[in-house]
PDB file of C-alpha atoms in Angstrom:
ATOM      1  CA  UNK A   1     124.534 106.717 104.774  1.00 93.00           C
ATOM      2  CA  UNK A   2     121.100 106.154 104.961  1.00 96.00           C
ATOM      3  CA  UNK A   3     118.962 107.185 107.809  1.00 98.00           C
ATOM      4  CA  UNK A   4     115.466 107.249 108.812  1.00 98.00           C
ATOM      5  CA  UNK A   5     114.422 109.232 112.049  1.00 98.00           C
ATOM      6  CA  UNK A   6     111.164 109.295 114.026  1.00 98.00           C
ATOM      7  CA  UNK A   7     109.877 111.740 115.970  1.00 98.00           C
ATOM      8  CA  UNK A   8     106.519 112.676 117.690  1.00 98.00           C
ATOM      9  CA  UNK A   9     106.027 109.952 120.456  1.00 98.00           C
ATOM     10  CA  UNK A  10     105.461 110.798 123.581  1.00 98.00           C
ATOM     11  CA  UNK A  11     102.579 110.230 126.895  1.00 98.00           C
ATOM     12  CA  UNK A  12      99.340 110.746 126.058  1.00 98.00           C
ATOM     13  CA  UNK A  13      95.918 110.540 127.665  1.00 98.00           C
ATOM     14  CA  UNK A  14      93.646 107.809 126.379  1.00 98.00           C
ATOM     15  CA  UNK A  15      91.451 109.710 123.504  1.00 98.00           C
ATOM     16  CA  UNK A  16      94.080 111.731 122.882  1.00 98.00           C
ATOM     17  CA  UNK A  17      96.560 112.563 119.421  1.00 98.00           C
ATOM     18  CA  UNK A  18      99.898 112.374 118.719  1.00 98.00           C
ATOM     19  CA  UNK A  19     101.792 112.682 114.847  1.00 98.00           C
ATOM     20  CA  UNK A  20     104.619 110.600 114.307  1.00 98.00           C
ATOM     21  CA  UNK A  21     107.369 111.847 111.440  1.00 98.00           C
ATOM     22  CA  UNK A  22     109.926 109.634 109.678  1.00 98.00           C
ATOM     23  CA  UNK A  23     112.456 111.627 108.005  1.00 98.00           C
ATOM     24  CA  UNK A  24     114.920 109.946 104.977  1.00 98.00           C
ATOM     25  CA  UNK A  25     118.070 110.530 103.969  1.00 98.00           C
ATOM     26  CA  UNK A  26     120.955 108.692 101.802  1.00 97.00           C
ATOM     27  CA  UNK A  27     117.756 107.555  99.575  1.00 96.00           C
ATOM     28  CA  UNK A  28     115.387 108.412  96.718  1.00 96.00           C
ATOM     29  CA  UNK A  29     112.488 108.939  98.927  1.00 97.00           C
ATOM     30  CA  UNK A  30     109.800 108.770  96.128  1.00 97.00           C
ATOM     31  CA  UNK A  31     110.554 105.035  94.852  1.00 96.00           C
ATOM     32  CA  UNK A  32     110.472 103.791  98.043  1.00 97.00           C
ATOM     33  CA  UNK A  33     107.329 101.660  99.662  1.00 97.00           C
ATOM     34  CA  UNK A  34     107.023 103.055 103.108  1.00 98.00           C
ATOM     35  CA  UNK A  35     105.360 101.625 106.131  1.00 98.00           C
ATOM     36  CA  UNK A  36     105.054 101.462 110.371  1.00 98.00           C
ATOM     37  CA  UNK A  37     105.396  98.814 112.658  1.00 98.00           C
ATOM     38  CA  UNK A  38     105.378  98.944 116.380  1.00 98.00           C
ATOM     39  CA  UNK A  39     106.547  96.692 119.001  1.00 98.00           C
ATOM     40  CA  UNK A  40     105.374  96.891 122.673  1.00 97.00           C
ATOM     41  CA  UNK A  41     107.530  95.391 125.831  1.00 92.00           C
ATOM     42  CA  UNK A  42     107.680  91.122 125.539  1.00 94.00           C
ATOM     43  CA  UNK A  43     105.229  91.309 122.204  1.00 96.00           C
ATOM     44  CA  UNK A  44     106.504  90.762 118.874  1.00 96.00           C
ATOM     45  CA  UNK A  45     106.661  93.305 116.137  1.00 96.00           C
ATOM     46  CA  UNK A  46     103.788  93.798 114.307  1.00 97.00           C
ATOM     47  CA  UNK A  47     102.792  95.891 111.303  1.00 97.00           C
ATOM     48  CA  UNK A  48     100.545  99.398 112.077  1.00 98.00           C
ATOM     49  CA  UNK A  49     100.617 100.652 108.751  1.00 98.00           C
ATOM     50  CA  UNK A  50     101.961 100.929 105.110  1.00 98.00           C
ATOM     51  CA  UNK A  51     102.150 102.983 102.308  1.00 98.00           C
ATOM     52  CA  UNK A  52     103.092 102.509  98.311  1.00 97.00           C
ATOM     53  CA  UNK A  53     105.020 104.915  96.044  1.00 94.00           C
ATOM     54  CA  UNK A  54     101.822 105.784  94.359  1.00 93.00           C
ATOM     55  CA  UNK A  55     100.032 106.579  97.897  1.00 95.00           C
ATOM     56  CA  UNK A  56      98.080 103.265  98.075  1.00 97.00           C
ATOM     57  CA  UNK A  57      98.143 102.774 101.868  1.00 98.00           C
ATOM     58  CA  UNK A  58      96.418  99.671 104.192  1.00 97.00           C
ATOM     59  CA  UNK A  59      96.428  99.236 107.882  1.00 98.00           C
ATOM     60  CA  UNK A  60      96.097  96.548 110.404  1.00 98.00           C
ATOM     61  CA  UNK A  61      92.682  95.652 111.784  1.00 98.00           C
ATOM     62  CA  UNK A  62      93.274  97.704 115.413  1.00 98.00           C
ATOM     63  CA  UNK A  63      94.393 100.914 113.842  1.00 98.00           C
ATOM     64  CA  UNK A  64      91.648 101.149 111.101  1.00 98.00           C
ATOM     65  CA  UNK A  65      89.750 104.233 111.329  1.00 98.00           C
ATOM     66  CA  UNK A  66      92.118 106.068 114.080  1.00 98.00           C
ATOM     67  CA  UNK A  67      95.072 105.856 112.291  1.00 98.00           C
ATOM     68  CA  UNK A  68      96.396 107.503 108.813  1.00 98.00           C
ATOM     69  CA  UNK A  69      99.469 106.976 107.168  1.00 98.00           C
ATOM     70  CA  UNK A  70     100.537 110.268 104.897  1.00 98.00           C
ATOM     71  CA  UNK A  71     103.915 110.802 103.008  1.00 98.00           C
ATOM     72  CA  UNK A  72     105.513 114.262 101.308  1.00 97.00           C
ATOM     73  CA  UNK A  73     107.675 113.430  98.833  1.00 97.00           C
ATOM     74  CA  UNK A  74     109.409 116.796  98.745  1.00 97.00           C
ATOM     75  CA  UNK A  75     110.098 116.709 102.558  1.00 98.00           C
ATOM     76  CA  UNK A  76     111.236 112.943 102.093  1.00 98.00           C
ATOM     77  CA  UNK A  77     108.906 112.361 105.127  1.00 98.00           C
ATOM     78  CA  UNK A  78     106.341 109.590 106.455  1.00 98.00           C
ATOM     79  CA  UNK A  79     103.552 110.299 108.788  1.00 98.00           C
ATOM     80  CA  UNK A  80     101.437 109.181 111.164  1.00 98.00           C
ATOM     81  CA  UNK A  81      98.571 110.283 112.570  1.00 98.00           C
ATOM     82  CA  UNK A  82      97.297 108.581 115.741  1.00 98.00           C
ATOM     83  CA  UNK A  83      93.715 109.513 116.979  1.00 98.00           C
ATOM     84  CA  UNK A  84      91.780 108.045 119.596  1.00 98.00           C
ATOM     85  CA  UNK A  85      94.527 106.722 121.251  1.00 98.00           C
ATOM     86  CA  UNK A  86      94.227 103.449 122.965  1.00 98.00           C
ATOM     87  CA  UNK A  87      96.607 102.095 126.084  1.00 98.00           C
ATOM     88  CA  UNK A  88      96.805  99.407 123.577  1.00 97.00           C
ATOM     89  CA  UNK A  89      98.759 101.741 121.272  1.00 98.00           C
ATOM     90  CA  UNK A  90     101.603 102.141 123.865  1.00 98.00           C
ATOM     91  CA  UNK A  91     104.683 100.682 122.014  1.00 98.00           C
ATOM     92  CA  UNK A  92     107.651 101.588 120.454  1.00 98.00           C
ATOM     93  CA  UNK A  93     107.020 103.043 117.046  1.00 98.00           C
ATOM     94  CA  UNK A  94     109.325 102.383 113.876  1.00 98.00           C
ATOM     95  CA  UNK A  95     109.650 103.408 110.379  1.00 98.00           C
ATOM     96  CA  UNK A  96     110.794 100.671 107.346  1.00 97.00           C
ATOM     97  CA  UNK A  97     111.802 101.630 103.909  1.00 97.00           C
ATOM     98  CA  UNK A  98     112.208  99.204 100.973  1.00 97.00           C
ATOM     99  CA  UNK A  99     112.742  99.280  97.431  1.00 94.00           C
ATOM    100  CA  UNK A 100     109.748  97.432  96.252  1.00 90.00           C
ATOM    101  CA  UNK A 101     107.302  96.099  99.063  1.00 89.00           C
ATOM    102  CA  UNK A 102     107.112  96.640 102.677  1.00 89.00           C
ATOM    103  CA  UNK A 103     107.089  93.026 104.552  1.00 90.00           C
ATOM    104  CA  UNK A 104     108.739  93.837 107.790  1.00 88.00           C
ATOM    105  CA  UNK A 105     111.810  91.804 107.032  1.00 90.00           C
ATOM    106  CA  UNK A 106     114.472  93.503 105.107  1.00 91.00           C
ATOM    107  CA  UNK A 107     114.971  97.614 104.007  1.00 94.00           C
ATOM    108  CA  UNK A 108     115.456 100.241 106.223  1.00 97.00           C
ATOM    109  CA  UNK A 109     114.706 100.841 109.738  1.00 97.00           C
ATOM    110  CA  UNK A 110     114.316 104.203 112.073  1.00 97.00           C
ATOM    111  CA  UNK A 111     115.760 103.627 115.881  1.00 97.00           C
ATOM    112  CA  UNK A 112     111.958 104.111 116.953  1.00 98.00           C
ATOM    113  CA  UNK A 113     110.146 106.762 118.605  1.00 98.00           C
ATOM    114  CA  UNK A 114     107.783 105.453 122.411  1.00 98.00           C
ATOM    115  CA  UNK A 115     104.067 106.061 122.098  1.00 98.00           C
ATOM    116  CA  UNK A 116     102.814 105.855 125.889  1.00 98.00           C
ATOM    117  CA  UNK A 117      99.405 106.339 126.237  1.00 98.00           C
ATOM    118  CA  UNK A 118      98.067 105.629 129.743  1.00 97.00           C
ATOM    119  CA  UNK A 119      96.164 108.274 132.349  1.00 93.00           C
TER     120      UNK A 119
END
């Protein structure tokens, strides 16, 4: 079967860090687009992050230049690194594999992984 599985989330302190991890398994990591969405309570899902099989990566507008999406190949694992964290940031946290392109509405998805970040 094929499973992807966050880890990392947890409460944080506005300011503070946290690294998310999406493992794979039951696929050929490599060939696969990669990417990170996030949904918070009542609020639609919306895209954090993505990242191609040759490492091109892009980000939505509020994570630019806090955030940084990272894969390993030979661990068959996704990262991401969350700086600066915002209260804004607090949301469930998911992982999406496809084939070809990440667009948030088909491949594989993680069971998610809460980011709280609130003092």
């Amino acid at each position: 079967q094929v499973q992807l599985v966050e880890s990392g989330g947890g409460l944080m302190q506005p300011g503070g860090s946290l690294r998310l991890s999406c493992t794979a398994s039951g696929i050929i990591f490599s060939i696969y687009a990669m990417g990170w969405y996030r949904q918070a309570p009542g609020k639609q899902r919306e895209l954090v992050a993505t990242i191609t099989r040759g490492g091109s990566t892009n980000y939505a507008d509020s994570v630019k230049g806090r955030f940084t999406i990272s894969r390993d190949n030979a661990k068959s694992t996704m990262y991401l690194q969350m700086n600066s964290l915002k209260p804004e940031d607090t949301a469930v946290y998911y992982c999406n594999a496809d084939r070809t392109v990440v667009t948030g509405s088909r491949g594989y998805w993680g069971q998610g992984t809460q980011v709280t970040v609130s003092s």
